[in-house]
Short mmCIF file of N, CA, C and O in Angstrom, two decimals:
data_model
loop_
_atom_site.label_atom_id
_atom_site.label_comp_id
_atom_site.label_asym_id
_atom_site.label_seq_id
_atom_site.Cartn_x
_atom_site.Cartn_y
_atom_site.Cartn_z
N MET A 1 135.18 61.42 132.68
CA MET A 1 134.62 62.16 131.57
C MET A 1 135.70 62.44 130.53
O MET A 1 136.78 62.89 130.87
N THR A 2 135.39 62.18 129.28
CA THR A 2 136.32 62.41 128.19
C THR A 2 135.65 63.27 127.14
O THR A 2 134.94 62.75 126.27
N ARG A 3 135.84 64.57 127.25
CA ARG A 3 135.26 65.48 126.25
C ARG A 3 136.28 65.76 125.16
O ARG A 3 137.45 65.96 125.43
N ILE A 4 135.77 65.76 123.96
CA ILE A 4 136.62 66.03 122.80
C ILE A 4 135.98 67.11 121.93
O ILE A 4 134.78 67.37 122.03
N ILE A 5 136.79 67.70 121.09
CA ILE A 5 136.31 68.58 120.03
C ILE A 5 136.67 67.88 118.73
O ILE A 5 137.82 67.46 118.53
N SER A 6 135.70 67.75 117.86
CA SER A 6 135.92 67.18 116.55
C SER A 6 135.65 68.26 115.51
O SER A 6 134.64 68.96 115.58
N ILE A 7 136.57 68.38 114.54
CA ILE A 7 136.48 69.45 113.55
C ILE A 7 136.52 68.87 112.14
O ILE A 7 137.42 68.09 111.81
N ASP A 8 135.56 69.28 111.35
CA ASP A 8 135.55 68.97 109.92
C ASP A 8 135.99 70.27 109.23
O ASP A 8 135.21 71.19 109.07
N PRO A 9 137.28 70.36 108.84
CA PRO A 9 137.80 71.61 108.34
C PRO A 9 137.41 71.87 106.89
O PRO A 9 137.28 70.94 106.09
N GLY A 10 137.25 73.13 106.57
CA GLY A 10 136.98 73.53 105.20
C GLY A 10 137.66 74.85 104.91
O GLY A 10 138.15 75.52 105.81
N LYS A 11 137.70 75.21 103.66
CA LYS A 11 138.36 76.46 103.28
C LYS A 11 137.64 77.68 103.84
O LYS A 11 138.27 78.60 104.34
N ASN A 12 136.31 77.68 103.79
CA ASN A 12 135.53 78.83 104.25
C ASN A 12 134.80 78.61 105.58
O ASN A 12 134.49 79.56 106.27
N LYS A 13 134.50 77.35 105.89
CA LYS A 13 133.77 77.06 107.13
C LYS A 13 134.21 75.72 107.69
O LYS A 13 134.76 74.88 106.99
N CYS A 14 133.96 75.55 108.99
CA CYS A 14 134.31 74.31 109.69
C CYS A 14 133.09 73.81 110.46
O CYS A 14 132.38 74.60 111.08
N GLY A 15 132.90 72.52 110.44
CA GLY A 15 131.92 71.89 111.31
C GLY A 15 132.62 71.53 112.62
O GLY A 15 133.74 71.01 112.59
N ILE A 16 131.99 71.82 113.74
CA ILE A 16 132.60 71.54 115.04
C ILE A 16 131.60 70.84 115.94
O ILE A 16 130.44 71.25 116.03
N VAL A 17 132.08 69.79 116.61
CA VAL A 17 131.26 69.06 117.58
C VAL A 17 132.03 68.97 118.89
O VAL A 17 133.22 68.66 118.89
N VAL A 18 131.35 69.25 119.98
CA VAL A 18 131.88 69.01 121.32
C VAL A 18 131.10 67.83 121.86
O VAL A 18 129.87 67.87 121.93
N ALA A 19 131.82 66.77 122.21
CA ALA A 19 131.14 65.53 122.61
C ALA A 19 131.80 64.90 123.82
O ALA A 19 132.98 65.11 124.09
N GLU A 20 131.02 64.11 124.52
CA GLU A 20 131.49 63.29 125.65
C GLU A 20 131.55 61.86 125.12
O GLU A 20 130.50 61.25 124.88
N THR A 21 132.74 61.34 124.92
CA THR A 21 132.87 60.03 124.28
C THR A 21 132.43 58.88 125.18
O THR A 21 131.86 57.91 124.70
N SER A 22 132.68 58.99 126.48
CA SER A 22 132.31 57.88 127.37
C SER A 22 130.80 57.69 127.47
O SER A 22 130.31 56.59 127.67
N GLU A 23 130.06 58.79 127.33
CA GLU A 23 128.59 58.72 127.39
C GLU A 23 127.94 58.76 126.01
O GLU A 23 126.72 58.71 125.90
N LYS A 24 128.78 58.91 124.97
CA LYS A 24 128.28 59.03 123.59
C LYS A 24 127.23 60.13 123.48
O LYS A 24 126.14 59.94 122.97
N LYS A 25 127.61 61.31 124.01
CA LYS A 25 126.69 62.44 124.05
C LYS A 25 127.31 63.64 123.34
O LYS A 25 128.47 63.97 123.58
N VAL A 26 126.53 64.28 122.47
CA VAL A 26 126.96 65.50 121.80
C VAL A 26 126.40 66.70 122.56
O VAL A 26 125.21 66.78 122.81
N PHE A 27 127.28 67.61 122.95
CA PHE A 27 126.86 68.80 123.69
C PHE A 27 126.61 69.98 122.77
O PHE A 27 125.75 70.80 123.04
N LYS A 28 127.36 70.06 121.70
CA LYS A 28 127.21 71.18 120.79
C LYS A 28 127.70 70.76 119.42
O LYS A 28 128.74 70.12 119.30
N ALA A 29 126.97 71.16 118.41
CA ALA A 29 127.37 70.95 117.02
C ALA A 29 127.03 72.22 116.26
O ALA A 29 125.90 72.71 116.33
N THR A 30 128.02 72.76 115.57
CA THR A 30 127.81 74.03 114.87
C THR A 30 128.74 74.14 113.68
O THR A 30 129.68 73.36 113.53
N ILE A 31 128.48 75.13 112.86
CA ILE A 31 129.33 75.46 111.73
C ILE A 31 129.75 76.91 111.89
O ILE A 31 128.92 77.78 112.14
N ILE A 32 131.05 77.16 111.76
CA ILE A 32 131.56 78.53 111.88
C ILE A 32 132.50 78.83 110.71
O ILE A 32 132.97 77.91 110.03
N LYS A 33 132.79 80.11 110.50
CA LYS A 33 133.76 80.50 109.50
C LYS A 33 135.14 80.00 109.91
O LYS A 33 135.51 80.08 111.09
N SER A 34 135.89 79.51 108.96
CA SER A 34 137.22 78.94 109.26
C SER A 34 138.14 79.93 109.95
O SER A 34 138.93 79.55 110.81
N GLU A 35 138.03 81.19 109.60
CA GLU A 35 138.91 82.19 110.21
C GLU A 35 138.64 82.40 111.70
O GLU A 35 139.45 82.98 112.42
N LEU A 36 137.50 81.92 112.19
CA LEU A 36 137.13 82.09 113.60
C LEU A 36 137.46 80.87 114.47
O LEU A 36 137.19 80.87 115.67
N ILE A 37 138.06 79.85 113.88
CA ILE A 37 138.26 78.58 114.58
C ILE A 37 139.13 78.73 115.83
O ILE A 37 138.82 78.17 116.88
N GLN A 38 140.20 79.49 115.74
CA GLN A 38 141.09 79.65 116.88
C GLN A 38 140.38 80.27 118.08
O GLN A 38 140.43 79.75 119.19
N GLU A 39 139.68 81.36 117.85
CA GLU A 39 138.95 82.04 118.92
C GLU A 39 137.85 81.14 119.49
O GLU A 39 137.64 81.07 120.71
N TYR A 40 137.15 80.43 118.62
CA TYR A 40 136.05 79.57 119.05
C TYR A 40 136.56 78.44 119.96
O TYR A 40 136.00 78.18 121.02
N VAL A 41 137.64 77.78 119.54
CA VAL A 41 138.18 76.67 120.34
C VAL A 41 138.76 77.19 121.66
O VAL A 41 138.57 76.58 122.71
N ARG A 42 139.43 78.32 121.63
CA ARG A 42 139.94 78.92 122.88
C ARG A 42 138.80 79.16 123.87
O ARG A 42 138.94 78.90 125.06
N ASN A 43 137.70 79.66 123.38
CA ASN A 43 136.53 79.91 124.23
C ASN A 43 136.01 78.61 124.84
O ASN A 43 135.68 78.57 126.03
N ILE A 44 135.95 77.57 124.06
CA ILE A 44 135.47 76.28 124.58
C ILE A 44 136.39 75.77 125.69
O ILE A 44 135.93 75.39 126.76
N ILE A 45 137.70 75.77 125.43
CA ILE A 45 138.61 75.18 126.42
C ILE A 45 138.77 76.04 127.67
O ILE A 45 139.25 75.55 128.69
N ASN A 46 138.35 77.29 127.60
CA ASN A 46 138.35 78.12 128.80
C ASN A 46 137.24 77.72 129.77
O ASN A 46 137.33 78.00 130.96
N PHE A 47 136.20 77.07 129.27
CA PHE A 47 135.05 76.72 130.11
C PHE A 47 134.84 75.22 130.28
O PHE A 47 134.06 74.80 131.12
N GLN A 48 135.51 74.41 129.47
CA GLN A 48 135.33 72.96 129.55
C GLN A 48 136.68 72.27 129.50
O GLN A 48 137.60 72.73 128.82
N GLU A 49 136.77 71.15 130.18
CA GLU A 49 137.98 70.33 130.14
C GLU A 49 137.91 69.45 128.88
O GLU A 49 137.10 68.53 128.80
N ILE A 50 138.76 69.74 127.93
CA ILE A 50 138.80 69.00 126.67
C ILE A 50 140.06 68.15 126.66
O ILE A 50 141.16 68.65 126.89
N SER A 51 139.92 66.85 126.39
CA SER A 51 141.08 65.95 126.44
C SER A 51 141.83 65.88 125.12
O SER A 51 143.03 65.63 125.11
N LYS A 52 141.13 66.08 124.01
CA LYS A 52 141.80 66.04 122.71
C LYS A 52 140.96 66.71 121.65
O LYS A 52 139.75 66.92 121.83
N ILE A 53 141.60 67.02 120.54
CA ILE A 53 140.93 67.56 119.37
C ILE A 53 141.18 66.60 118.22
O ILE A 53 142.31 66.14 118.01
N ILE A 54 140.13 66.29 117.48
CA ILE A 54 140.22 65.43 116.31
C ILE A 54 139.87 66.27 115.09
O ILE A 54 138.83 66.93 115.07
N ILE A 55 140.75 66.24 114.09
CA ILE A 55 140.54 67.04 112.88
C ILE A 55 140.54 66.12 111.67
O ILE A 55 141.46 65.31 111.50
N GLY A 56 139.53 66.27 110.82
CA GLY A 56 139.50 65.53 109.56
C GLY A 56 140.64 66.00 108.67
O GLY A 56 141.01 67.17 108.68
N ASN A 57 141.20 65.09 107.88
CA ASN A 57 142.37 65.42 107.08
C ASN A 57 142.05 65.99 105.70
O ASN A 57 142.89 66.01 104.82
N GLY A 58 140.85 66.50 105.53
CA GLY A 58 140.43 67.04 104.24
C GLY A 58 140.90 68.46 104.02
O GLY A 58 141.93 68.90 104.55
N THR A 59 140.12 69.20 103.26
CA THR A 59 140.43 70.56 102.86
C THR A 59 140.80 71.44 104.05
O THR A 59 140.10 71.48 105.04
N ASN A 60 141.93 72.12 103.93
CA ASN A 60 142.36 73.12 104.90
C ASN A 60 142.81 72.54 106.24
O ASN A 60 142.98 73.27 107.21
N CYS A 61 143.00 71.26 106.32
CA CYS A 61 143.38 70.61 107.59
C CYS A 61 144.67 71.19 108.15
O CYS A 61 144.74 71.51 109.34
N ARG A 62 145.68 71.31 107.34
CA ARG A 62 146.98 71.79 107.83
C ARG A 62 146.87 73.19 108.41
O ARG A 62 147.41 73.47 109.48
N GLU A 63 146.15 74.07 107.72
CA GLU A 63 146.00 75.44 108.19
C GLU A 63 145.24 75.51 109.51
O GLU A 63 145.60 76.26 110.42
N ILE A 64 144.18 74.72 109.62
CA ILE A 64 143.38 74.69 110.85
C ILE A 64 144.22 74.15 112.00
O ILE A 64 144.22 74.69 113.10
N ARG A 65 144.96 73.10 111.74
CA ARG A 65 145.81 72.51 112.78
C ARG A 65 146.84 73.51 113.29
O ARG A 65 147.11 73.59 114.49
N GLU A 66 147.43 74.28 112.39
CA GLU A 66 148.41 75.30 112.79
C GLU A 66 147.77 76.36 113.69
O GLU A 66 148.40 76.84 114.63
N LYS A 67 146.52 76.70 113.43
CA LYS A 67 145.82 77.70 114.25
C LYS A 67 145.55 77.18 115.66
O LYS A 67 145.29 77.95 116.57
N LEU A 68 145.58 75.86 115.83
CA LEU A 68 145.27 75.26 117.13
C LEU A 68 146.52 74.81 117.88
O LEU A 68 146.42 74.05 118.85
N ASP A 69 147.69 75.28 117.47
CA ASP A 69 148.92 74.85 118.12
C ASP A 69 149.02 75.29 119.58
O ASP A 69 149.85 74.79 120.33
N PHE A 70 148.15 76.19 120.02
CA PHE A 70 148.11 76.60 121.43
C PHE A 70 147.56 75.49 122.32
O PHE A 70 147.78 75.48 123.52
N PHE A 71 146.80 74.55 121.74
CA PHE A 71 146.19 73.46 122.50
C PHE A 71 147.30 72.47 122.86
O PHE A 71 147.89 71.83 121.99
N LYS A 72 147.62 72.36 124.12
CA LYS A 72 148.79 71.60 124.56
C LYS A 72 148.51 70.12 124.82
O LYS A 72 149.38 69.41 125.30
N LYS A 73 147.32 69.68 124.48
CA LYS A 73 147.02 68.25 124.62
C LYS A 73 147.02 67.62 123.23
O LYS A 73 147.44 68.24 122.26
N GLU A 74 146.51 66.42 123.14
CA GLU A 74 146.58 65.65 121.90
C GLU A 74 145.68 66.22 120.79
O GLU A 74 144.52 66.54 121.01
N ILE A 75 146.27 66.35 119.60
CA ILE A 75 145.52 66.69 118.39
C ILE A 75 145.72 65.55 117.40
O ILE A 75 146.86 65.22 117.04
N ILE A 76 144.63 64.93 117.00
CA ILE A 76 144.66 63.77 116.10
C ILE A 76 144.09 64.17 114.75
O ILE A 76 143.06 64.83 114.67
N THR A 77 144.77 63.74 113.69
CA THR A 77 144.24 63.92 112.35
C THR A 77 143.60 62.61 111.92
O THR A 77 144.19 61.55 112.06
N PHE A 78 142.36 62.69 111.42
CA PHE A 78 141.56 61.52 111.08
C PHE A 78 141.34 61.45 109.57
O PHE A 78 141.03 62.45 108.95
N ASP A 79 141.49 60.27 109.00
CA ASP A 79 141.24 60.07 107.57
C ASP A 79 139.74 60.12 107.31
O ASP A 79 139.00 59.24 107.74
N GLU A 80 139.30 61.16 106.64
CA GLU A 80 137.87 61.33 106.39
C GLU A 80 137.45 60.96 104.97
O GLU A 80 136.36 61.29 104.53
N LYS A 81 138.30 60.22 104.28
CA LYS A 81 137.99 59.81 102.91
C LYS A 81 136.71 58.97 102.88
O LYS A 81 136.56 58.01 103.64
N ASN A 82 135.78 59.37 102.04
CA ASN A 82 134.51 58.67 101.82
C ASN A 82 133.58 58.65 103.03
O ASN A 82 132.65 57.84 103.08
N THR A 83 133.78 59.51 104.01
CA THR A 83 132.89 59.49 105.19
C THR A 83 131.47 59.90 104.83
O THR A 83 130.53 59.39 105.42
N THR A 84 131.31 60.77 103.85
CA THR A 84 129.96 61.15 103.43
C THR A 84 129.21 59.96 102.86
O THR A 84 128.05 59.71 103.18
N TYR A 85 129.90 59.18 102.05
CA TYR A 85 129.27 58.00 101.46
C TYR A 85 128.98 56.93 102.50
O TYR A 85 127.93 56.30 102.49
N ARG A 86 129.90 56.76 103.46
CA ARG A 86 129.66 55.77 104.53
C ARG A 86 128.49 56.20 105.41
O ARG A 86 127.71 55.37 105.86
N ALA A 87 128.37 57.49 105.67
CA ALA A 87 127.26 57.97 106.49
C ALA A 87 125.91 57.77 105.79
O ALA A 87 124.92 57.45 106.44
N LYS A 88 125.89 57.95 104.49
CA LYS A 88 124.65 57.76 103.75
C LYS A 88 124.18 56.31 103.78
O LYS A 88 122.98 56.05 103.80
N SER A 89 125.12 55.38 103.78
CA SER A 89 124.72 53.97 103.81
C SER A 89 124.46 53.55 105.24
O SER A 89 123.56 52.95 105.63
#
């Protein structure tokens, strides 16, 4: 099992998905205030084995990544340029 957290960071809010990549299954998808990201992710990893966190490199990425420095496994930054347009097509 390979569970990941994927984060679409923003100045005021973040989109978060908890997914199982090997089964291509999403367990939870939500939007929270950016200031709550650290507490929210800590809560998830206290109850689930998460192998990595993926963060989009858009707005507020650096600040969100700094808040997650407690996560001692892999944190990947993903180029999210034009993802909205690619998703629409």
